[in-house]
Amino acid sequence: MASSVISCDELLEEAYRIADARGLSALSIRSLAQACHVSVGTIYNHFASKDKLTTATIELFFRRSVFDGFCRLDVHKGFVDYCEDLYASLVMVLDRFRRCWLKGAEVLPAAEKNAAHLREQQILNHALRGLVEVYKNDAAIRTDLPVGFDTKRVCRFTFDNMLNALHAGESNCPILFGLLRRTLYNA
């Protein structure tokens, strides 16, 4: 990447490599410019601020780590199977993100933390919409569920409980998934 003409994708790839190797705290406009052999101004031509760069890099991490594998609807996979696979993937991804990418994150400016948090919320909302689609396409789910067990509520309940378990550091959710299997499907 020794040329002065560099694409946004090339910059983002290098930003990803920096954050993956040394953590988000090591990612700066200057460090990226040095790694790409371009001027600081070149970076600013693609990313208006460091928080935009950080947010785009985090988004790339989660897109590669989770969403590329889970954003395709597999009509042969049931809702609970999908949730179990998603949860197992999230456990591994979040562990890696915390260990590698968040090294020294306490020094990140508040604007970057806020931008990352906003992007995290957008990603979580996207994941919830994906769960709704998987649920709607699971033909094996009972049609005689009790009142209040509509698609969005069941998906929100499932997703919230998965997030709570992730936050608590649980490696799996056997009770949640067991209850969902017994409730949503005929035995």
Coordinates of N, CA and C in Angstrom, one line a residue:
M1 N 0.8 -1.2 0.0 CA 0.0 0.0 0.0 C 0.9 1.3 0.0
A2 N 1.9 1.3 -0.8 CA 2.8 2.4 -0.7 C 2.4 3.6 -1.6
S3 N 1.2 3.5 -2.3 CA 0.8 4.6 -3.1 C 0.0 5.6 -2.3
S4 N -0.1 6.9 -2.8 CA -0.8 7.9 -2.1 C -2.3 7.8 -2.4
V5 N -2.7 7.0 -3.4 CA -4.1 6.8 -3.7 C -4.4 5.5 -3.1
I6 N -5.4 5.6 -2.1 CA -5.8 4.4 -1.4 C -7.3 4.4 -1.2
S7 N -7.9 3.3 -1.2 CA -9.3 3.3 -1.1 C -9.7 3.2 0.4
C8 N -11.0 3.5 0.6 CA -11.5 3.4 2.0 C -11.5 2.0 2.5
D9 N -11.7 1.0 1.6 CA -11.7 -0.4 2.0 C -10.3 -0.8 2.4
E10 N -9.2 -0.3 1.7 CA -7.9 -0.6 2.0 C -7.5 0.0 3.4
L11 N -7.9 1.2 3.6 CA -7.7 1.8 4.9 C -8.4 1.0 6.0
L12 N -9.6 0.6 5.8 CA -10.3 -0.1 6.8 C -9.7 -1.5 7.1
E13 N -9.2 -2.1 6.0 CA -8.5 -3.4 6.2 C -7.3 -3.2 7.1
E14 N -6.5 -2.1 6.9 CA -5.3 -1.9 7.7 C -5.8 -1.5 9.1
A15 N -6.8 -0.7 9.3 CA -7.3 -0.3 10.6 C -7.7 -1.6 11.4
Y16 N -8.4 -2.5 10.7 CA -8.8 -3.8 11.2 C -7.5 -4.6 11.7
R17 N -6.5 -4.6 10.9 CA -5.2 -5.3 11.3 C -4.6 -4.7 12.6
I18 N -4.6 -3.4 12.6 CA -4.0 -2.7 13.8 C -4.8 -3.0 15.0
A19 N -6.2 -2.9 15.0 CA -7.0 -3.1 16.1 C -7.0 -4.6 16.5
D20 N -6.9 -5.5 15.6 CA -6.8 -6.9 15.9 C -5.5 -7.3 16.5
A21 N -4.4 -6.7 16.1 CA -3.1 -7.0 16.7 C -2.9 -6.3 18.0
R22 N -3.3 -5.0 18.2 CA -2.9 -4.3 19.3 C -4.0 -3.6 20.1
G23 N -5.3 -3.8 19.7 CA -6.4 -3.3 20.3 C -6.8 -1.9 19.7
L24 N -8.1 -1.6 20.0 CA -8.6 -0.3 19.5 C -7.9 0.9 20.0
S25 N -7.3 0.8 21.1 CA -6.6 2.0 21.7 C -5.4 2.3 20.9
A26 N -4.8 1.3 20.1 CA -3.7 1.6 19.3 C -4.0 2.2 17.9
L27 N -5.3 2.2 17.6 CA -5.8 2.7 16.3 C -6.0 4.2 16.4
S28 N -5.3 4.9 15.6 CA -5.4 6.4 15.5 C -5.3 6.8 14.0
I29 N -5.7 8.0 13.7 CA -5.5 8.5 12.4 C -4.0 8.4 12.0
R30 N -3.2 8.9 12.9 CA -1.7 8.9 12.6 C -1.2 7.5 12.4
S31 N -1.5 6.6 13.3 CA -1.0 5.2 13.2 C -1.5 4.5 11.9
L32 N -2.7 4.8 11.5 CA -3.2 4.3 10.2 C -2.5 4.9 9.0
A33 N -2.3 6.2 9.1 CA -1.5 6.9 8.0 C -0.1 6.3 7.9
Q34 N 0.5 6.1 9.0 CA 1.9 5.6 9.0 C 1.9 4.1 8.4
A35 N 1.0 3.3 8.9 CA 0.9 1.9 8.4 C 0.6 1.8 6.9
C36 N -0.1 2.8 6.4 CA -0.5 2.8 5.0 C 0.4 3.7 4.1
H37 N 1.4 4.3 4.7 CA 2.3 5.2 4.0 C 1.6 6.3 3.2
V38 N 0.6 6.9 3.9 CA -0.1 8.0 3.3 C -0.2 9.2 4.3
S39 N -0.6 10.3 3.9 CA -0.7 11.4 4.8 C -1.9 11.3 5.7
V40 N -1.9 12.0 6.8 CA -3.0 12.1 7.8 C -4.3 12.6 7.0
G41 N -4.0 13.6 6.1 CA -5.1 14.2 5.4 C -5.8 13.1 4.5
T42 N -5.1 12.2 4.0 CA -5.7 11.1 3.2 C -6.7 10.3 4.0
I43 N -6.3 10.1 5.2 CA -7.2 9.3 6.1 C -8.5 10.1 6.4
Y44 N -8.3 11.4 6.6 CA -9.5 12.3 6.9 C -10.4 12.5 5.6
N45 N -9.8 12.2 4.4 CA -10.6 12.3 3.2 C -11.7 11.1 3.2
H46 N -11.4 10.1 3.9 CA -12.2 8.9 4.0 C -13.0 8.8 5.3
F47 N -12.4 9.3 6.4 CA -13.1 9.2 7.7 C -13.0 10.6 8.3
A48 N -14.1 11.2 8.6 CA -14.2 12.6 9.0 C -13.6 12.8 10.4
S49 N -13.5 11.7 11.2 CA -13.0 11.8 12.6 C -12.5 10.4 13.0
K50 N -11.8 10.4 14.1 CA -11.3 9.1 14.6 C -12.5 8.2 15.1
D51 N -13.5 8.8 15.7 CA -14.6 8.0 16.1 C -15.3 7.3 14.9
K52 N -15.3 8.0 13.7 CA -15.9 7.4 12.5 C -15.0 6.2 12.1
L53 N -13.7 6.4 12.2 CA -12.8 5.3 11.8 C -13.0 4.1 12.8
T54 N -13.0 4.4 14.1 CA -13.2 3.4 15.1 C -14.5 2.6 14.9
T55 N -15.6 3.4 14.7 CA -16.9 2.7 14.5 C -16.9 1.8 13.3
A56 N -16.3 2.3 12.2 CA -16.3 1.5 11.0 C -15.5 0.2 11.2
T57 N -14.4 0.3 11.9 CA -13.5 -0.8 12.2 C -14.2 -1.8 13.1
I58 N -14.9 -1.4 14.1 CA -15.7 -2.3 14.9 C -16.8 -2.9 14.1
E59 N -17.5 -2.2 13.3 CA -18.5 -2.7 12.4 C -18.0 -3.8 11.5
L60 N -16.8 -3.6 11.0 CA -16.2 -4.7 10.2 C -15.9 -5.9 11.0
F61 N -15.4 -5.7 12.2 CA -15.1 -6.9 13.1 C -16.4 -7.7 13.3
F62 N -17.5 -7.1 13.7 CA -18.7 -7.8 13.9 C -19.3 -8.4 12.6
R63 N -19.2 -7.7 11.6 CA -19.7 -8.2 10.3 C -19.0 -9.5 9.9
R64 N -17.7 -9.4 10.0 CA -16.9 -10.6 9.7 C -17.1 -11.8 10.7
S65 N -17.1 -11.4 12.0 CA -17.1 -12.4 13.0 C -18.5 -13.1 13.2
V66 N -19.6 -12.3 13.0 CA -20.9 -12.9 13.3 C -21.8 -12.8 12.1
F67 N -22.0 -11.6 11.6 CA -23.1 -11.4 10.7 C -23.0 -12.0 9.3
D68 N -21.7 -12.1 8.8 CA -21.6 -12.8 7.5 C -22.1 -14.2 7.6
G69 N -21.9 -14.9 8.7 CA -22.3 -16.2 8.8 C -23.8 -16.4 9.2
F70 N -24.4 -15.4 9.8 CA -25.7 -15.5 10.3 C -26.8 -14.7 9.6
C71 N -26.4 -14.0 8.6 CA -27.4 -13.1 7.9 C -28.0 -13.8 6.7
R72 N -27.7 -15.0 6.5 CA -28.3 -15.8 5.4 C -29.3 -16.7 6.0
L73 N -30.5 -16.6 5.5 CA -31.6 -17.5 6.1 C -31.5 -18.9 5.5
D74 N -31.4 -19.8 6.5 CA -31.3 -21.2 6.1 C -32.7 -21.9 6.5
V75 N -33.5 -22.1 5.5 CA -34.8 -22.6 5.7 C -34.9 -24.0 6.4
H76 N -33.7 -24.7 6.4 CA -33.6 -26.0 7.0 C -33.2 -25.9 8.5
K77 N -32.9 -24.8 9.0 CA -32.5 -24.6 10.4 C -33.7 -24.0 11.1
G78 N -34.1 -24.7 12.2 CA -35.1 -24.2 13.1 C -34.7 -23.0 13.9
F79 N -35.7 -22.3 14.5 CA -35.4 -21.1 15.2 C -34.5 -21.4 16.4
V80 N -34.8 -22.4 17.2 CA -34.0 -22.6 18.4 C -32.6 -23.1 18.0
D81 N -32.4 -23.9 17.0 CA -31.1 -24.3 16.5 C -30.3 -23.1 16.1
Y82 N -31.0 -22.2 15.4 CA -30.3 -21.0 14.9 C -29.9 -20.2 16.1
C83 N -30.7 -20.0 17.1 CA -30.4 -19.3 18.4 C -29.2 -19.9 19.1
E84 N -29.2 -21.2 19.2 CA -28.1 -21.9 19.8 C -26.8 -21.6 19.1
D85 N -26.8 -21.7 17.8 CA -25.6 -21.5 17.0 C -25.1 -20.0 17.1
L86 N -26.1 -19.1 17.1 CA -25.8 -17.7 17.2 C -25.2 -17.4 18.6
Y87 N -25.7 -18.0 19.6 CA -25.2 -17.8 20.9 C -23.8 -18.3 21.1
A88 N -23.5 -19.5 20.6 CA -22.2 -20.1 20.7 C -21.2 -19.2 19.9
S89 N -21.6 -18.7 18.8 CA -20.7 -17.8 18.0 C -20.5 -16.5 18.8
L90 N -21.5 -15.9 19.3 CA -21.4 -14.7 20.1 C -20.4 -14.8 21.3
V91 N -20.5 -16.0 22.0 CA -19.6 -16.2 23.1 C -18.2 -16.1 22.7
M92 N -17.8 -16.8 21.6 CA -16.5 -16.8 21.1 C -16.1 -15.4 20.6
V93 N -16.9 -14.7 19.8 CA -16.6 -13.4 19.3 C -16.4 -12.4 20.4
L94 N -17.3 -12.4 21.3 CA -17.2 -11.4 22.4 C -16.0 -11.6 23.3
D95 N -15.6 -12.9 23.5 CA -14.4 -13.2 24.2 C -13.2 -12.6 23.5
R96 N -13.1 -12.9 22.2 CA -12.0 -12.3 21.4 C -12.0 -10.8 21.3
F97 N -13.2 -10.2 21.2 CA -13.3 -8.8 21.2 C -12.8 -8.2 22.5
R98 N -13.2 -8.7 23.6 CA -12.8 -8.2 24.9 C -11.3 -8.4 25.1
R99 N -10.8 -9.6 24.8 CA -9.3 -9.9 25.0 C -8.4 -9.1 24.1
C100 N -8.8 -9.0 22.8 CA -7.9 -8.4 21.8 C -8.2 -7.0 21.5
W101 N -9.4 -6.7 21.2 CA -9.8 -5.4 20.7 C -10.0 -4.4 21.8
L102 N -10.3 -4.8 22.9 CA -10.6 -3.8 24.0 C -9.4 -3.6 24.9
K103 N -8.2 -4.1 24.5 CA -7.0 -3.8 25.2 C -6.8 -2.3 25.3
G104 N -6.7 -1.8 26.5 CA -6.5 -0.3 26.7 C -7.7 0.5 26.3
A105 N -8.8 0.0 26.2 CA -10.0 0.7 25.8 C -10.4 1.8 26.8
E106 N -9.9 1.7 28.0 CA -10.3 2.7 29.0 C -9.7 4.1 28.6
V107 N -8.8 4.2 27.7 CA -8.2 5.4 27.3 C -8.9 6.0 26.1
L108 N -9.9 5.3 25.5 CA -10.6 5.8 24.4 C -11.4 7.0 24.8
P109 N -11.5 8.1 24.0 CA -12.3 9.2 24.3 C -13.8 8.9 24.3
A110 N -14.5 9.6 25.1 CA -16.0 9.4 25.3 C -16.7 9.4 23.9
A111 N -16.3 10.3 23.0 CA -17.0 10.3 21.7 C -16.9 9.0 21.0
E112 N -15.7 8.4 21.1 CA -15.5 7.1 20.4 C -16.3 6.0 21.1
K113 N -16.3 6.0 22.4 CA -17.1 5.0 23.1 C -18.6 5.2 22.8
N114 N -19.1 6.4 22.8 CA -20.5 6.7 22.4 C -20.8 6.2 21.0
A115 N -19.9 6.5 20.1 CA -20.2 6.1 18.7 C -20.2 4.6 18.6
A116 N -19.3 4.0 19.3 CA -19.2 2.5 19.2 C -20.5 1.9 19.9
H117 N -21.0 2.5 21.0 CA -22.2 2.1 21.6 C -23.4 2.2 20.7
L118 N -23.5 3.4 20.0 CA -24.6 3.6 19.1 C -24.6 2.5 18.0
R119 N -23.4 2.2 17.5 CA -23.3 1.2 16.4 C -23.6 -0.1 16.9
E120 N -23.2 -0.4 18.2 CA -23.6 -1.7 18.8 C -25.1 -1.9 18.9
Q121 N -25.8 -0.8 19.2 CA -27.3 -0.9 19.3 C -27.9 -1.1 17.9
Q122 N -27.3 -0.5 16.9 CA -27.8 -0.8 15.5 C -27.6 -2.2 15.1
I123 N -26.4 -2.7 15.5 CA -26.1 -4.1 15.2 C -27.0 -5.1 15.9
L124 N -27.3 -4.8 17.2 CA -28.2 -5.6 18.0 C -29.6 -5.6 17.4
N125 N -30.1 -4.4 17.0 CA -31.4 -4.3 16.3 C -31.5 -5.1 15.0
H126 N -30.4 -5.1 14.3 CA -30.3 -5.9 13.1 C -30.4 -7.4 13.4
A127 N -29.7 -7.8 14.4 CA -29.7 -9.2 14.8 C -31.1 -9.6 15.3
L128 N -31.8 -8.7 16.0 CA -33.2 -9.0 16.4 C -34.1 -9.2 15.2
R129 N -34.0 -8.3 14.2 CA -34.8 -8.4 13.0 C -34.5 -9.7 12.3
G130 N -33.2 -10.2 12.3 CA -32.9 -11.5 11.8 C -33.5 -12.6 12.5
L131 N -33.6 -12.6 13.8 CA -34.3 -13.6 14.6 C -35.7 -13.7 14.2
V132 N -36.4 -12.5 14.0 CA -37.8 -12.5 13.6 C -38.0 -13.2 12.3
E133 N -37.1 -13.0 11.4 CA -37.2 -13.6 10.1 C -37.0 -15.2 10.2
V134 N -36.0 -15.6 11.0 CA -35.8 -17.0 11.2 C -37.1 -17.6 11.8
Y135 N -37.6 -17.0 12.8 CA -38.8 -17.5 13.5 C -40.0 -17.6 12.5
K136 N -40.2 -16.6 11.7 CA -41.3 -16.6 10.7 C -41.2 -17.7 9.7
N137 N -39.9 -18.1 9.4 CA -39.7 -19.2 8.4 C -39.6 -20.6 9.0
D138 N -39.7 -20.7 10.3 CA -39.7 -22.0 10.9 C -41.1 -22.6 10.9
A139 N -41.3 -23.5 9.9 CA -42.6 -24.1 9.8 C -43.0 -25.1 10.9
A140 N -42.0 -25.5 11.7 CA -42.3 -26.5 12.7 C -42.8 -25.8 14.0
I141 N -42.8 -24.5 14.1 CA -43.3 -23.8 15.3 C -44.8 -24.0 15.4
R142 N -45.3 -24.4 16.5 CA -46.7 -24.6 16.8 C -47.5 -23.4 16.4
T143 N -48.7 -23.6 15.9 CA -49.6 -22.5 15.6 C -50.6 -22.2 16.7
D144 N -50.6 -23.1 17.7 CA -51.6 -22.9 18.8 C -50.9 -22.4 20.1
L145 N -50.0 -21.5 20.0 CA -49.3 -21.0 21.1 C -50.2 -20.1 21.9
P146 N -50.0 -19.9 23.2 CA -50.9 -19.0 24.0 C -50.9 -17.6 23.5
V147 N -51.9 -16.9 23.8 CA -52.1 -15.4 23.5 C -50.8 -14.7 24.1
G148 N -50.3 -13.8 23.3 CA -49.1 -13.1 23.7 C -47.8 -13.7 23.2
F149 N -47.9 -14.9 22.6 CA -46.7 -15.5 22.1 C -46.5 -15.2 20.6
D150 N -46.6 -13.9 20.3 CA -46.5 -13.5 18.9 C -45.0 -13.5 18.6
T151 N -44.7 -13.5 17.3 CA -43.3 -13.6 16.8 C -42.4 -12.5 17.4
K152 N -42.8 -11.3 17.4 CA -41.9 -10.2 17.9 C -41.6 -10.4 19.4
R153 N -42.6 -10.7 20.2 CA -42.4 -10.9 21.6 C -41.5 -12.1 22.0
V154 N -41.8 -13.2 21.3 CA -40.9 -14.4 21.5 C -39.5 -14.1 21.1
C155 N -39.3 -13.4 20.0 CA -37.9 -13.1 19.6 C -37.3 -12.1 20.5
R156 N -38.0 -11.1 21.0 CA -37.4 -10.1 21.9 C -37.1 -10.8 23.2
F157 N -38.0 -11.7 23.7 CA -37.7 -12.4 25.0 C -36.4 -13.3 24.8
T158 N -36.4 -14.0 23.7 CA -35.2 -14.8 23.5 C -33.9 -14.0 23.4
F159 N -34.0 -13.0 22.6 CA -32.8 -12.2 22.4 C -32.3 -11.5 23.7
D160 N -33.3 -10.9 24.4 CA -32.9 -10.3 25.7 C -32.3 -11.2 26.7
N161 N -32.8 -12.5 26.7 CA -32.3 -13.5 27.6 C -30.9 -13.9 27.1
M162 N -30.7 -14.0 25.8 CA -29.4 -14.4 25.3 C -28.4 -13.3 25.7
L163 N -28.8 -12.0 25.5 CA -27.9 -10.9 25.9 C -27.6 -10.9 27.4
N164 N -28.6 -11.1 28.2 CA -28.3 -11.2 29.6 C -27.4 -12.3 30.0
A165 N -27.5 -13.4 29.4 CA -26.6 -14.6 29.6 C -25.2 -14.2 29.2
L166 N -25.1 -13.6 28.0 CA -23.7 -13.1 27.5 C -23.1 -12.2 28.5
H167 N -23.9 -11.2 29.0 CA -23.4 -10.2 29.9 C -22.9 -10.9 31.2
A168 N -23.6 -11.9 31.6 CA -23.3 -12.7 32.8 C -22.1 -13.6 32.6
G169 N -21.7 -13.7 31.4 CA -20.5 -14.6 31.1 C -20.9 -16.1 31.0
E170 N -22.1 -16.4 30.7 CA -22.6 -17.8 30.6 C -22.1 -18.3 29.3
S171 N -21.6 -19.6 29.3 CA -21.1 -20.2 28.1 C -22.2 -20.8 27.2
N172 N -23.4 -21.0 27.8 CA -24.5 -21.4 27.0 C -25.8 -21.1 27.8
C173 N -26.9 -21.4 27.1 CA -28.2 -21.1 27.7 C -29.1 -22.3 27.7
P174 N -28.8 -23.4 28.3 CA -29.6 -24.6 28.2 C -31.0 -24.5 28.7
I175 N -31.2 -23.7 29.7 CA -32.6 -23.5 30.2 C -33.4 -22.8 29.2
L176 N -32.9 -21.7 28.7 CA -33.7 -20.9 27.8 C -34.0 -21.7 26.5
F177 N -33.0 -22.4 26.0 CA -33.2 -23.1 24.7 C -34.1 -24.3 25.0
G178 N -34.0 -25.0 26.1 CA -34.8 -26.1 26.5 C -36.3 -25.7 26.6
L179 N -36.5 -24.6 27.3 CA -37.9 -24.0 27.4 C -38.5 -23.7 26.1
L180 N -37.7 -23.0 25.2 CA -38.2 -22.7 23.9 C -38.6 -23.9 23.1
R181 N -37.7 -24.9 23.2 CA -38.0 -26.2 22.4 C -39.3 -26.8 22.9
R182 N -39.5 -26.9 24.2 CA -40.7 -27.5 24.8 C -42.0 -26.6 24.5
T183 N -41.8 -25.3 24.4 CA -42.9 -24.4 24.2 C -43.3 -24.3 22.8
L184 N -42.3 -24.1 21.9 CA -42.6 -23.7 20.5 C -42.9 -24.9 19.6
Y185 N -42.5 -26.1 20.0 CA -42.6 -27.2 19.1 C -43.4 -28.4 19.7
N186 N -44.1 -29.1 18.9 CA -44.8 -30.3 19.4 C -43.7 -31.4 19.7
A187 N -44.0 -32.1 20.8 CA -43.0 -33.1 21.2 C -42.9 -34.3 20.3

